[in-house]
PDB file of C-alpha atoms in Angstrom:
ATOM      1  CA  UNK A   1     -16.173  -0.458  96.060  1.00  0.00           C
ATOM      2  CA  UNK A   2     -13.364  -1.581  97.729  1.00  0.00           C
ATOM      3  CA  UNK A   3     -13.586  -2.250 101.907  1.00  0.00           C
ATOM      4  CA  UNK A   4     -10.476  -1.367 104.314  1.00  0.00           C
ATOM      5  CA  UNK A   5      -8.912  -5.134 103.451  1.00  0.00           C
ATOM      6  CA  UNK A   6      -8.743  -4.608  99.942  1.00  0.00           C
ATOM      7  CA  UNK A   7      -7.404  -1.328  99.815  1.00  0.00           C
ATOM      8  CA  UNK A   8      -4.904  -2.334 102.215  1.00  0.00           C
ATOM      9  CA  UNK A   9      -3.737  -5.336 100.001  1.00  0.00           C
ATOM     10  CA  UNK A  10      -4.117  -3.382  96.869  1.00  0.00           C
ATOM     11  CA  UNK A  11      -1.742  -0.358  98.560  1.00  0.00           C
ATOM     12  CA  UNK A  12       0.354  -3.320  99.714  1.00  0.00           C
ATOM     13  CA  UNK A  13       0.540  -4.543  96.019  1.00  0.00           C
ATOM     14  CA  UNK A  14       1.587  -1.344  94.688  1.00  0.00           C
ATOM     15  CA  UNK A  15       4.103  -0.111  97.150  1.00  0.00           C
ATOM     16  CA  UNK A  16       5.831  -3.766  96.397  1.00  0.00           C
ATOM     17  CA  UNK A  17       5.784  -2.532  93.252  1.00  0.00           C
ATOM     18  CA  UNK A  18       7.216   0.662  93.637  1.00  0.00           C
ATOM     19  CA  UNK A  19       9.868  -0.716  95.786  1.00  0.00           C
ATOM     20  CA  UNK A  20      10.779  -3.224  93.038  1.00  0.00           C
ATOM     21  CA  UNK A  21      11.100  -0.232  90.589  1.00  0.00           C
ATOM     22  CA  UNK A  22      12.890   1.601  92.325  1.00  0.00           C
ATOM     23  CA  UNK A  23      15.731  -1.043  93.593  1.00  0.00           C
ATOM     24  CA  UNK A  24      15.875  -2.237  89.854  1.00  0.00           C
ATOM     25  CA  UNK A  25      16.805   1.515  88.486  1.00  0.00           C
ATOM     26  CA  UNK A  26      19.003   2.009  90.746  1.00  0.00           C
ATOM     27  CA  UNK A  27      20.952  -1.694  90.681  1.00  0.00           C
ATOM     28  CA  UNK A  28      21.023  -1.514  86.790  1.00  0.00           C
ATOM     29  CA  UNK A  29      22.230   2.251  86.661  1.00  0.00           C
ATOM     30  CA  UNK A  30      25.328   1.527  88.956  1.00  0.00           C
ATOM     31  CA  UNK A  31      23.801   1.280  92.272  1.00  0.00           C
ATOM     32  CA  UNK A  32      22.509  -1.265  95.402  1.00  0.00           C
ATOM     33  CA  UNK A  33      19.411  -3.132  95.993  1.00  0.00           C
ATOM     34  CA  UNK A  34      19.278  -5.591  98.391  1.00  0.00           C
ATOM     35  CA  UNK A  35      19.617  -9.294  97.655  1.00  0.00           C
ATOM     36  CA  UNK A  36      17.180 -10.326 100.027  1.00  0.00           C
ATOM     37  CA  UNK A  37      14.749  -7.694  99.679  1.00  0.00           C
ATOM     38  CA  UNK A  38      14.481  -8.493  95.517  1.00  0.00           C
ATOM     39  CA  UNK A  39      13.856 -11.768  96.971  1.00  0.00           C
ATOM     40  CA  UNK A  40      11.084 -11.183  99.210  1.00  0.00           C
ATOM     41  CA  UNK A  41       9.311  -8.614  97.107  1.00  0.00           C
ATOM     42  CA  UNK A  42       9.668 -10.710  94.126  1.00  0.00           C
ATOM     43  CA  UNK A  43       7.880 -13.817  96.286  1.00  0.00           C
ATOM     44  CA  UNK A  44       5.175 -11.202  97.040  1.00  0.00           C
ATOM     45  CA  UNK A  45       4.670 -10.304  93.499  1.00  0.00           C
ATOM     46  CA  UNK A  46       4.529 -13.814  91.592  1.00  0.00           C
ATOM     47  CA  UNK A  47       2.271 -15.223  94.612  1.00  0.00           C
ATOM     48  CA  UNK A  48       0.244 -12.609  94.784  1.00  0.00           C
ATOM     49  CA  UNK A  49      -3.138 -13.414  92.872  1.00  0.00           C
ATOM     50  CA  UNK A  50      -3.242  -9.774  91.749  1.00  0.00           C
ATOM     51  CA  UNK A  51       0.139  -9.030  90.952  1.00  0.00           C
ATOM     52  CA  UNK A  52       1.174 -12.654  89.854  1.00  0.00           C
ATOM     53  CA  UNK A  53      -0.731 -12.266  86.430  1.00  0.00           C
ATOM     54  CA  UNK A  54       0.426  -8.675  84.935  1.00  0.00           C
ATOM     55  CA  UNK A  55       4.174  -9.869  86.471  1.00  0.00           C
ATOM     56  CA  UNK A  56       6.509  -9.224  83.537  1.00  0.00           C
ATOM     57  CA  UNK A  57       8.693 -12.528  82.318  1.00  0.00           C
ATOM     58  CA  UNK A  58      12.068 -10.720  83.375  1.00  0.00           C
ATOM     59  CA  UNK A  59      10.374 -11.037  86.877  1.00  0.00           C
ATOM     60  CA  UNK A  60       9.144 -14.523  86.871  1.00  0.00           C
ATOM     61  CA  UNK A  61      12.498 -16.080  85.248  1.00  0.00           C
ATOM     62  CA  UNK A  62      15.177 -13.821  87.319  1.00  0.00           C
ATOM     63  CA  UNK A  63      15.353 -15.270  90.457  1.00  0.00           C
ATOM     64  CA  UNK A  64      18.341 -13.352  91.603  1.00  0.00           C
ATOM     65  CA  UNK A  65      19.775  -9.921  91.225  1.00  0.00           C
ATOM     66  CA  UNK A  66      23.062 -11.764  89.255  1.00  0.00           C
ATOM     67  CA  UNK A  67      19.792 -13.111  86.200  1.00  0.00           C
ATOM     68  CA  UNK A  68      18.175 -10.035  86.392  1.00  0.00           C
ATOM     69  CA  UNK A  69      21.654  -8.230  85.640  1.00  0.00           C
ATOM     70  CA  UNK A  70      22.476 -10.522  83.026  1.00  0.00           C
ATOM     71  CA  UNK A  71      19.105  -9.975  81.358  1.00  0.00           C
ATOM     72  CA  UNK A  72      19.031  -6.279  81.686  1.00  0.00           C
ATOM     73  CA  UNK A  73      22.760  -5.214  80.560  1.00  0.00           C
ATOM     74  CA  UNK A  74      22.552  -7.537  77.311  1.00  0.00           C
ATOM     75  CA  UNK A  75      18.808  -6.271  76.566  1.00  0.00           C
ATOM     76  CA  UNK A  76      19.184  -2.204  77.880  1.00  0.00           C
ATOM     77  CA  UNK A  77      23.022  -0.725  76.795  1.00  0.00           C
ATOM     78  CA  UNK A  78      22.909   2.687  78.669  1.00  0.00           C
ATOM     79  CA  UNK A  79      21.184   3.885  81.964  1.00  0.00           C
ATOM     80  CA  UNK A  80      18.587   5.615  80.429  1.00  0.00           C
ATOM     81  CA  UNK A  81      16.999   2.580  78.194  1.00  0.00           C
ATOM     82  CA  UNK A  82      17.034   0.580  81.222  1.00  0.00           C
ATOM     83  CA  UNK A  83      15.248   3.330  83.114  1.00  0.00           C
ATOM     84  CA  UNK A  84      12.855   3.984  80.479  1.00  0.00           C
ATOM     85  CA  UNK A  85      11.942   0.201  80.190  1.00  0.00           C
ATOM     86  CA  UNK A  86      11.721  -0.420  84.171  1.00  0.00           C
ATOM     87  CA  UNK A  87       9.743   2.773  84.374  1.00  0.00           C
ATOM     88  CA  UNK A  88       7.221   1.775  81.959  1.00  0.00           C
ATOM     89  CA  UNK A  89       7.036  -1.976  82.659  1.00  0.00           C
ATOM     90  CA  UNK A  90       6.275  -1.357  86.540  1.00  0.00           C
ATOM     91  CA  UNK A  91       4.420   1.839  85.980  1.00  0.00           C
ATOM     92  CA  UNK A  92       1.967  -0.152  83.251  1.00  0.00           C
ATOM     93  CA  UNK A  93       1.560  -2.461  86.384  1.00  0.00           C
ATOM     94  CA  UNK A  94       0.844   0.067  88.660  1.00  0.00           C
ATOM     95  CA  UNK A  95      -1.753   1.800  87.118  1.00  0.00           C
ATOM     96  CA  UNK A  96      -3.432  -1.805  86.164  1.00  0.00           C
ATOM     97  CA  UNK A  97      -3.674  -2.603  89.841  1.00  0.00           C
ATOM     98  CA  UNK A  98      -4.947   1.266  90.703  1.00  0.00           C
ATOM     99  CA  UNK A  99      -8.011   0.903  88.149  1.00  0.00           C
ATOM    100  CA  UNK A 100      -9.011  -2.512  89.602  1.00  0.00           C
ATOM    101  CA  UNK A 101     -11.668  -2.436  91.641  1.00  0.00           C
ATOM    102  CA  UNK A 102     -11.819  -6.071  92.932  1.00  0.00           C
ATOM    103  CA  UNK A 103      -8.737  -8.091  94.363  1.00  0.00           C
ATOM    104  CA  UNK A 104      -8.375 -11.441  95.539  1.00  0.00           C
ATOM    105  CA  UNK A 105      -8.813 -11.440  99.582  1.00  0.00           C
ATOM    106  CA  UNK A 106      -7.353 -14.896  99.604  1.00  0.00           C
ATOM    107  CA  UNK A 107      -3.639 -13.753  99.179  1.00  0.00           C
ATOM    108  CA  UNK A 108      -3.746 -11.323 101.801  1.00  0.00           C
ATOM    109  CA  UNK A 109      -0.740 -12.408 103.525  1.00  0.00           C
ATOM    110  CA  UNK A 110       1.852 -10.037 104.907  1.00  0.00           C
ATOM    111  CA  UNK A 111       5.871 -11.171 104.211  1.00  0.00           C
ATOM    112  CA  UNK A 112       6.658 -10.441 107.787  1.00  0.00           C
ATOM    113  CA  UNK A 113       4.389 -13.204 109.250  1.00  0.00           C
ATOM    114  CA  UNK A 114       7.185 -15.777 107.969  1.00  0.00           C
ATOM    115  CA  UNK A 115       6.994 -18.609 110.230  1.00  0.00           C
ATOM    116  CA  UNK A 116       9.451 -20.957 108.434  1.00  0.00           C
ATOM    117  CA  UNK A 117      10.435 -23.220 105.946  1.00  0.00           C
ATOM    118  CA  UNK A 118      12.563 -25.754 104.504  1.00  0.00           C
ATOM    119  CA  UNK A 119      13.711 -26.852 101.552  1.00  0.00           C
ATOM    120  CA  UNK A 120      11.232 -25.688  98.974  1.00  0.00           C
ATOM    121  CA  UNK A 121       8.734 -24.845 100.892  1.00  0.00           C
ATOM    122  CA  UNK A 122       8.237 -21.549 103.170  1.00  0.00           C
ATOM    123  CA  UNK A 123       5.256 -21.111 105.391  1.00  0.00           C
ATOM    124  CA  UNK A 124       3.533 -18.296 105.959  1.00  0.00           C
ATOM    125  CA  UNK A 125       0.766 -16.902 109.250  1.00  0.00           C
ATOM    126  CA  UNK A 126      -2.584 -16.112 107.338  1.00  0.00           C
ATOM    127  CA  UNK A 127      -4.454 -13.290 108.084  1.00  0.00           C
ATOM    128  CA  UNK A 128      -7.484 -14.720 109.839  1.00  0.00           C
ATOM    129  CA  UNK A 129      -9.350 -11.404 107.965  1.00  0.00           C
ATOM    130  CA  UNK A 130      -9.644 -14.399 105.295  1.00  0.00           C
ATOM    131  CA  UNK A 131     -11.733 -17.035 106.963  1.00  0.00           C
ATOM    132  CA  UNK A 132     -14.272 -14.143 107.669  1.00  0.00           C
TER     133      UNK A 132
END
C-alpha cells in the first residue's frame, strides 16, 4: 500500500515524466521545449531513486536540448519514428513506476525548494516528511 507521501512522489515521478515526453515530441518534430525546464526535469529524473534506474541512456548522456537533438535526428529520420520511439521509451517508464508499489521516501525532494549552488554542486530544502 502506498501512504499520501508516496503517492505524491510517485505522481510527482510520473508527471516529470510526462512532461519530458511531451517537450521531447514536440522539440524533435519541429517545435519548443524549454532549455531550462529539460534541465530541471532531467535533474529530477536521474536523481530520483525511482526514476534514476529505468532512465533511458539518451537521458543520462544528453545533457542539453543541442545532444539530445543531435542524438535523435541521426538515430529517428522522420517525425513519426521519433514519436513512436519517445512514446514508447517514456510510456515503458511510466507504466514501470505505476505498477510499483514501494518508492524510495528518501528522494522526496521538490525542484522548487532550490536554495542554491555553485559550481557543481546545487543544494536543495528536504522535505522534513523524511526524517519522520
Amino acid at each position: 500500500m502506498i501512504d499520501n507521501n508516496m503517492k505524491s512522489l510517485q505522481e510527482k515521478s510520473i508527471l516529470n515524466l510526462e512532461k519530458m515526453k511531451d517537450g521531447l515530441i514536440e522539440y524533435s518534430t519541429g517545435g519548443e521545449f524549454d532549455e531550462t525546464e529539460y534541465v530541471k526535469i532531467r535533474y529530477f529524473i536521474l536523481n530520483n531513486d525511482n526514476t534514476k534506474k529505468i532512465a533511458p541512456d539518451f537521458l543520462r548522456t544528453r545533457r542539453t536540448l543541442k545532444e539530445f537533438w543531435q542524438f535523435i535526428k541521426n538515430q529517428y529520420s522522420s517525425y513519426a519514428e521519433r514519436r513512436e520511439f519517445l512514446t514508447t521509451t517514456f510510456n515503458i517508464m511510466i507504466d514501470t513506476l505505476e505498477q510499483t508499489s514501494e518508492f524510495v521516501e528518501s528522494e522526496s525532494f521538490d525542484l522548487s525548494n532550490w536554495i542554491g549552488g555553485g559550481g557543481l554542486v546545487r543544494f536543495l530544502r528536504l522535505s522534513t516528511s523524511m526524517w519522520k
